mmCIF file of C-alpha atoms in Angstrom:
data_model
loop_
_atom_site.group_PDB
_atom_site.id
_atom_site.type_symbol
_atom_site.label_atom_id
_atom_site.label_comp_id
_atom_site.label_asym_id
_atom_site.label_seq_id
_atom_site.Cartn_x
_atom_site.Cartn_y
_atom_site.Cartn_z
ATOM 1 C CA MET N 187 -13.990 -80.546 -16.938
ATOM 2 C CA ILE N 188 -11.085 -78.601 -18.348
ATOM 3 C CA PHE N 189 -11.250 -76.557 -21.538
ATOM 4 C CA CYS N 190 -8.163 -75.748 -23.556
ATOM 5 C CA ARG N 191 -6.813 -75.116 -27.036
ATOM 6 C CA GLU N 192 -6.312 -78.095 -29.301
ATOM 7 C CA ASP N 193 -2.524 -78.112 -29.326
ATOM 8 C CA VAL N 194 0.150 -80.279 -27.746
ATOM 9 C CA LYS N 195 1.505 -77.375 -25.689
ATOM 10 C CA SER N 196 -1.840 -76.846 -23.904
ATOM 11 C CA LEU N 197 -2.313 -80.555 -23.255
ATOM 12 C CA THR N 198 1.231 -80.899 -21.930
ATOM 13 C CA ALA N 199 0.597 -77.970 -19.564
ATOM 14 C CA ILE N 200 -2.577 -79.676 -18.282
ATOM 15 C CA ALA N 201 -0.745 -82.984 -17.802
ATOM 16 C CA GLU N 202 2.003 -81.194 -15.839
ATOM 17 C CA LEU N 203 -0.570 -79.358 -13.739
ATOM 18 C CA LEU N 204 -2.278 -82.646 -12.832
ATOM 19 C CA LYS N 205 1.085 -84.255 -12.036
ATOM 20 C CA ASP N 206 2.073 -81.329 -9.776
ATOM 21 C CA TYR N 207 -1.304 -81.457 -8.062
ATOM 22 C CA GLY N 208 -0.764 -85.156 -7.310
ATOM 23 C CA LYS N 209 2.747 -84.517 -6.015
ATOM 24 C CA PHE N 210 1.655 -81.789 -3.595
ATOM 25 C CA SER N 211 -1.724 -83.145 -2.492
ATOM 26 C CA GLY N 212 -1.093 -86.887 -2.543
ATOM 27 C CA GLN N 213 -4.200 -87.311 -4.698
ATOM 28 C CA HIS N 214 -2.944 -88.833 -7.903
ATOM 29 C CA CYS N 215 -5.029 -88.885 -11.045
ATOM 30 C CA ASN N 216 -6.173 -92.143 -12.570
ATOM 31 C CA HIS N 217 -5.549 -91.502 -16.262
ATOM 32 C CA SER N 218 -7.700 -94.459 -17.294
ATOM 33 C CA LYS N 219 -10.721 -92.517 -16.017
ATOM 34 C CA PHE N 220 -9.887 -89.352 -17.937
ATOM 35 C CA LEU N 221 -11.687 -88.610 -21.187
ATOM 36 C CA ILE N 222 -10.635 -86.206 -23.872
ATOM 37 C CA TYR N 223 -13.339 -84.847 -26.132
ATOM 38 C CA ALA N 224 -12.454 -82.638 -29.036
ATOM 39 C CA GLY N 225 -15.362 -81.157 -30.949
ATOM 40 C CA GLY N 226 -14.871 -79.953 -34.501
ATOM 41 C CA MET N 227 -11.533 -81.691 -34.945
ATOM 42 C CA SER N 228 -10.440 -84.428 -37.306
ATOM 43 C CA ASN N 229 -10.497 -87.953 -35.923
ATOM 44 C CA ALA N 230 -6.767 -88.437 -36.590
ATOM 45 C CA ARG N 231 -5.900 -85.247 -34.669
ATOM 46 C CA HIS N 232 -8.185 -86.281 -31.815
ATOM 47 C CA ILE N 233 -6.454 -89.696 -31.565
ATOM 48 C CA SER N 234 -3.046 -88.061 -31.698
ATOM 49 C CA LEU N 235 -3.840 -85.670 -28.841
ATOM 50 C CA ALA N 236 -5.434 -88.427 -26.737
ATOM 51 C CA ASN N 237 -2.375 -90.650 -27.175
ATOM 52 C CA HIS N 238 -0.010 -87.776 -26.377
ATOM 53 C CA ILE N 239 -1.592 -87.018 -23.013
ATOM 54 C CA GLY N 240 -2.559 -90.633 -22.205
ATOM 55 C CA PHE N 241 -6.307 -90.044 -21.904
ATOM 56 C CA THR N 242 -9.122 -92.108 -23.377
ATOM 57 C CA MET N 243 -10.713 -90.604 -26.458
ATOM 58 C CA ALA N 244 -14.407 -89.777 -25.939
ATOM 59 C CA ILE N 245 -16.875 -89.728 -28.781
ATOM 60 C CA PRO N 246 -20.429 -88.556 -28.031
ATOM 61 C CA PRO N 247 -22.643 -89.825 -26.605
ATOM 62 C CA PHE N 248 -20.734 -90.601 -23.389
ATOM 63 C CA ILE N 249 -21.468 -90.319 -19.683
ATOM 64 C CA TYR N 250 -19.891 -87.544 -17.600
ATOM 65 C CA LEU N 251 -20.727 -87.314 -13.879
ATOM 66 C CA GLY N 252 -23.770 -89.516 -14.418
ATOM 67 C CA VAL N 253 -25.178 -87.393 -17.228
ATOM 68 C CA PRO N 254 -25.018 -88.177 -20.944
ATOM 69 C CA ILE N 255 -23.004 -85.786 -23.099
ATOM 70 C CA PHE N 256 -24.212 -85.742 -26.684
ATOM 71 C CA VAL N 257 -24.501 -83.532 -29.716
ATOM 72 C CA GLY N 258 -27.920 -82.458 -30.928
ATOM 73 C CA LYS N 259 -31.424 -82.980 -29.630
ATOM 74 C CA PRO N 260 -31.979 -85.264 -26.596
ATOM 75 C CA LYS N 261 -33.066 -88.739 -27.705
ATOM 76 C CA ALA N 262 -34.517 -91.514 -25.578
ATOM 77 C CA CYS N 263 -31.559 -93.804 -26.311
ATOM 78 C CA TYR N 264 -29.197 -91.376 -24.516
ATOM 79 C CA PHE N 265 -31.152 -91.746 -21.257
ATOM 80 C CA MET N 266 -32.008 -95.455 -21.413
ATOM 81 C CA TYR N 267 -29.208 -96.361 -19.002
ATOM 82 C CA ILE N 268 -31.025 -94.372 -16.283
ATOM 83 C CA ALA N 269 -34.342 -96.018 -17.151
ATOM 84 C CA ASP N 270 -32.639 -99.430 -17.032
ATOM 85 C CA ASN N 271 -31.162 -98.627 -13.605
ATOM 86 C CA ILE N 272 -34.633 -97.660 -12.356
ATOM 87 C CA ARG N 273 -36.114 -100.868 -13.748
ATOM 88 C CA LEU N 274 -33.398 -103.023 -12.156
ATOM 89 C CA LYS N 275 -33.608 -101.217 -8.821
ATOM 90 C CA SER N 276 -37.385 -101.581 -8.518
ATOM 91 C CA ALA N 277 -37.306 -105.209 -9.699
ATOM 92 C CA ALA N 278 -34.951 -106.058 -6.816
ATOM 93 C CA TRP N 279 -37.329 -104.724 -4.146
ATOM 94 C CA LYS N 280 -39.662 -107.145 -2.369
ATOM 95 C CA ALA N 281 -42.665 -104.921 -2.959
ATOM 96 C CA LYS N 282 -45.239 -107.477 -1.808
ATOM 97 C CA THR N 283 -43.891 -107.147 1.729
ATOM 98 C CA LEU N 284 -44.204 -103.357 1.618
ATOM 99 C CA SER N 285 -47.290 -101.316 2.296
ATOM 100 C CA MET N 286 -48.391 -98.825 -0.311
ATOM 101 C CA ALA N 287 -46.900 -96.046 1.838
ATOM 102 C CA GLY N 288 -43.584 -97.938 1.840
ATOM 103 C CA ARG N 289 -43.638 -98.271 -1.947
ATOM 104 C CA ILE N 290 -44.427 -94.562 -2.302
ATOM 105 C CA GLN N 291 -41.535 -93.699 0.009
ATOM 106 C CA LEU N 292 -39.144 -95.878 -2.039
ATOM 107 C CA VAL N 293 -40.269 -94.184 -5.243
ATOM 108 C CA LYS N 294 -39.871 -90.699 -3.761
ATOM 109 C CA SER N 295 -36.516 -91.280 -2.096
ATOM 110 C CA VAL N 296 -34.779 -93.597 -4.567
ATOM 111 C CA ILE N 297 -36.305 -93.555 -8.045
ATOM 112 C CA LEU N 298 -37.083 -89.858 -8.254
ATOM 113 C CA SER N 299 -33.667 -88.945 -6.869
ATOM 114 C CA MET N 300 -32.101 -91.001 -9.687
ATOM 115 C CA LEU N 301 -33.934 -88.773 -12.165
ATOM 116 C CA VAL N 302 -33.531 -85.342 -10.577
ATOM 117 C CA HIS N 303 -29.884 -84.735 -11.481
ATOM 118 C CA CYS N 304 -30.225 -85.567 -15.165
ATOM 119 C CA ILE N 305 -33.730 -84.210 -15.668
ATOM 120 C CA SER N 306 -32.662 -80.830 -14.262
ATOM 121 C CA ILE N 307 -30.091 -80.552 -17.064
ATOM 122 C CA TYR N 308 -32.010 -81.863 -20.079
ATOM 123 C CA ASN N 309 -35.582 -81.880 -21.345
ATOM 124 C CA TRP N 310 -36.220 -85.593 -21.589
ATOM 125 C CA PRO N 311 -38.194 -87.082 -24.474
ATOM 126 C CA GLY N 312 -41.871 -87.426 -23.546
ATOM 127 C CA SER N 313 -41.972 -91.105 -24.521
ATOM 128 C CA LEU N 314 -39.315 -91.979 -21.947
ATOM 129 C CA ILE N 315 -40.988 -89.943 -19.203
ATOM 130 C CA LYS N 316 -44.325 -91.674 -19.902
ATOM 131 C CA MET N 317 -42.651 -95.077 -19.757
ATOM 132 C CA ILE N 318 -41.034 -94.328 -16.374
ATOM 133 C CA GLU N 319 -44.313 -92.859 -15.058
ATOM 134 C CA THR N 320 -46.080 -96.092 -16.036
ATOM 135 C CA TRP N 321 -43.434 -98.166 -14.242
ATOM 136 C CA ILE N 322 -43.772 -96.014 -11.109
ATOM 137 C CA ARG N 323 -47.578 -96.129 -11.164
ATOM 138 C CA ASN N 324 -47.603 -99.913 -11.616
ATOM 139 C CA PHE N 325 -45.031 -100.364 -8.846
ATOM 140 C CA VAL N 326 -46.973 -98.226 -6.382
ATOM 141 C CA TRP N 327 -50.353 -99.827 -7.078
ATOM 142 C CA SER N 328 -49.437 -103.465 -7.689
ATOM 143 C CA GLY N 329 -45.910 -103.857 -6.322
ATOM 144 C CA ASN N 330 -44.680 -104.902 -9.760
ATOM 145 C CA MET N 331 -43.743 -102.401 -12.437
ATOM 146 C CA LYS N 332 -44.854 -104.754 -15.228
ATOM 147 C CA LYS N 333 -48.258 -105.561 -13.733
ATOM 148 C CA LYS N 334 -50.988 -102.991 -14.206
ATOM 149 C CA ARG N 335 -53.597 -102.658 -11.500
ATOM 150 C CA LEU N 336 -56.429 -100.188 -11.537
ATOM 151 C CA SER N 337 -56.648 -97.844 -8.603
ATOM 152 C CA LEU N 338 -59.871 -97.748 -6.665
ATOM 153 C CA LEU N 339 -61.425 -94.441 -5.734
ATOM 154 C CA LEU N 340 -63.951 -94.659 -2.982
ATOM 155 C CA GLY N 341 -66.327 -91.850 -2.287
ATOM 156 C CA LYS N 342 -69.893 -90.965 -1.535
ATOM 157 C CA PRO N 343 -72.463 -91.901 -4.134
ATOM 158 C CA ALA N 344 -73.833 -89.063 -6.197
ATOM 159 C CA ALA N 345 -76.925 -87.313 -4.831
ATOM 160 C CA GLY N 346 -80.235 -88.785 -5.934
ATOM 161 C CA LYS N 347 -78.989 -92.335 -6.320
#
């Protein structure tokens, strides 16, 4: 992430810097992967600057390093791509062939690690967290995130019964 003034001179200097870096290091930049975001600027000016430097114009919300960038309060729709990835990942597992300990290990090592990066940056909406918790609970107990199964608690009967 590079911050600069919103003028052609600054953008040209950044483009030259990236070109020189590629020349000396051998690591050339893929301009199709670069995004330019300009907050508080007219749309026409933003387009002009993006075209000048050859970057793609970014309008929030967009994803940067796996995390949504947006303006305002976090909304569930900004994080749905992570929830969808969790849903797809757990649907692909053959959970019926796994023990409960195996399912717990998958949840801890894969699903929760998908959440940690983004959840450490933003306070997620409670509705989305509850939905993912339900999926995880269903997956651990039944092997299917859509199928609810009650957990059984076994213990000693109460005294006097």
